[in-house]
């Protein structure tokens, strides 16, 4: 009796210790409530409402909504028809709050928000000459230096180890959506002009959500500068370099010539990027309030395997803005050439990582800005190289480094974030720097290590499995391959399951805490002792079947980058097999017990 | 250092309150890069909040 009590005490202590070690992980995944980043008195609407309606909304139901609420809903763009993203303009300000509340209760509506405006600063009017910058520190390893004449002024590229990273990858095959004021990417004598250092840059089809056309050119200058940090044409004997210059830019214009836009356009662009093959989204824009429509769009994109990188904001040590503060987004704060946080950067617990954003307080210090090509206001005569500063400049450094990492085969957004964290130079406090200061060289090295690690695990597992089966066949030749090789099977599964599930459920899934623990074998041992292993297997198989069947019925593809229609056969067949396994195991539990 | 006198500041704050504007005197719901329009990434300049409001609404310089 005493011994039994002692056993329970030991088990209790062990369980508590295990739970205690898991708490930091659980706390990490626990979602923080969304709060306005700015003062509470910031007002809510601009005379419009953005609505994310149910995806199967029929035209008649849309007409019914118009009649019911006395407003005229229209699709935000032609790309919003699939997602049923609607906006209503000219809503009287006094009606907005109550109307949003009513719409949120409507079963046809998923989310409703007042229409917000986003903005970026006005561009300068004259090209800037920046003093030649010397390398800030020496790095080890092989390096490759491009022949762009103004590369020497790009201290930011040396700070992140671009020359070393480029010996391994330059971002080929990765699409980065730049959601901004557009990009000066195409030549048209009458309407638009391609910036002079974008001639060799690759572009994917984008969209102009401001003017609703297929020509997302930049009539402001902000978006082109941001795109330049990512993929300005490099080693072409002209201008400056981009950090992932073989990546493809998807220009998405959501901000007008004044640098202002709406949450509906931004949400629309996020969904467009996710649906049209973007791997990464860069948003160097934001506002002080969380917006449900935009948040849903970000969740949608992340679910489709897109990494979202956002500028934390320039609130001068104030709170992180939105969308950067959404948990789905990687918020980037800005450091200057010294590696210390800039005076303008926003700070907060949502900051994921810091990157070079430039820092200067007078014209004499322009060399400390981030130099890229842009065309202010789309005026051909002003096409030149401008040194800017801001978290808008820091964010594309992270997006570009993520493109380098993805081009090495690490495609899961959470896994890319992990690689960026491994590569970053640690720096405190975390609410200023997140995991530390971005380092492209070490991130690329970490990506290489992670890819190699996966292959080694696979090779090791296959060899162990084959050897195990071989030994079984040699020891029991009469039973041959038909004998179930429990020992090698258990070994292979035990070795592979954590990583298999983590690829399946997502690298950032909280369930990984269970898969990367001894809980499963412990539970199996306990069940084996009580003679109930078959019932456990039956319950496990039944639950998995329900899970798979639910995914199939809802049209969810729990695999990054896979279309739901391609995943359905797999899900349905495995649901059926799982139900069969559950039935067999349940029946055997009675004969065994 | 702000060049705006106390009386003008009070007038601006009252106007913002009476007209339901946000703290920067812009229309309701206007939000900015980083939640702050007082810092320009292009020029590196920062601006006093009241000066920003007056730049956008010069009519507030004098009592009507």
XYZ file of C-alpha atoms in Angstrom, chain A residues 159-160 332-336 353-358 393-395 397-398 436-438:
21
model
C 25.812 44.215 -42.270
C 23.667 41.155 -43.076
C 10.494 43.839 -38.203
C 12.067 46.636 -36.171
C 14.902 48.754 -37.572
C 18.550 49.109 -36.612
C 21.050 51.638 -37.908
C 13.433 40.345 -35.636
C 15.440 43.514 -36.340
C 17.046 44.467 -39.656
C 18.892 47.429 -41.172
C 16.500 50.305 -41.751
C 18.937 53.212 -41.857
C 13.299 49.642 -45.362
C 14.080 47.012 -42.684
C 11.161 44.724 -43.571
C 15.720 42.851 -45.869
C 13.921 40.130 -43.901
C 18.107 39.532 -32.720
C 19.539 41.315 -35.737
C 19.054 39.700 -39.162
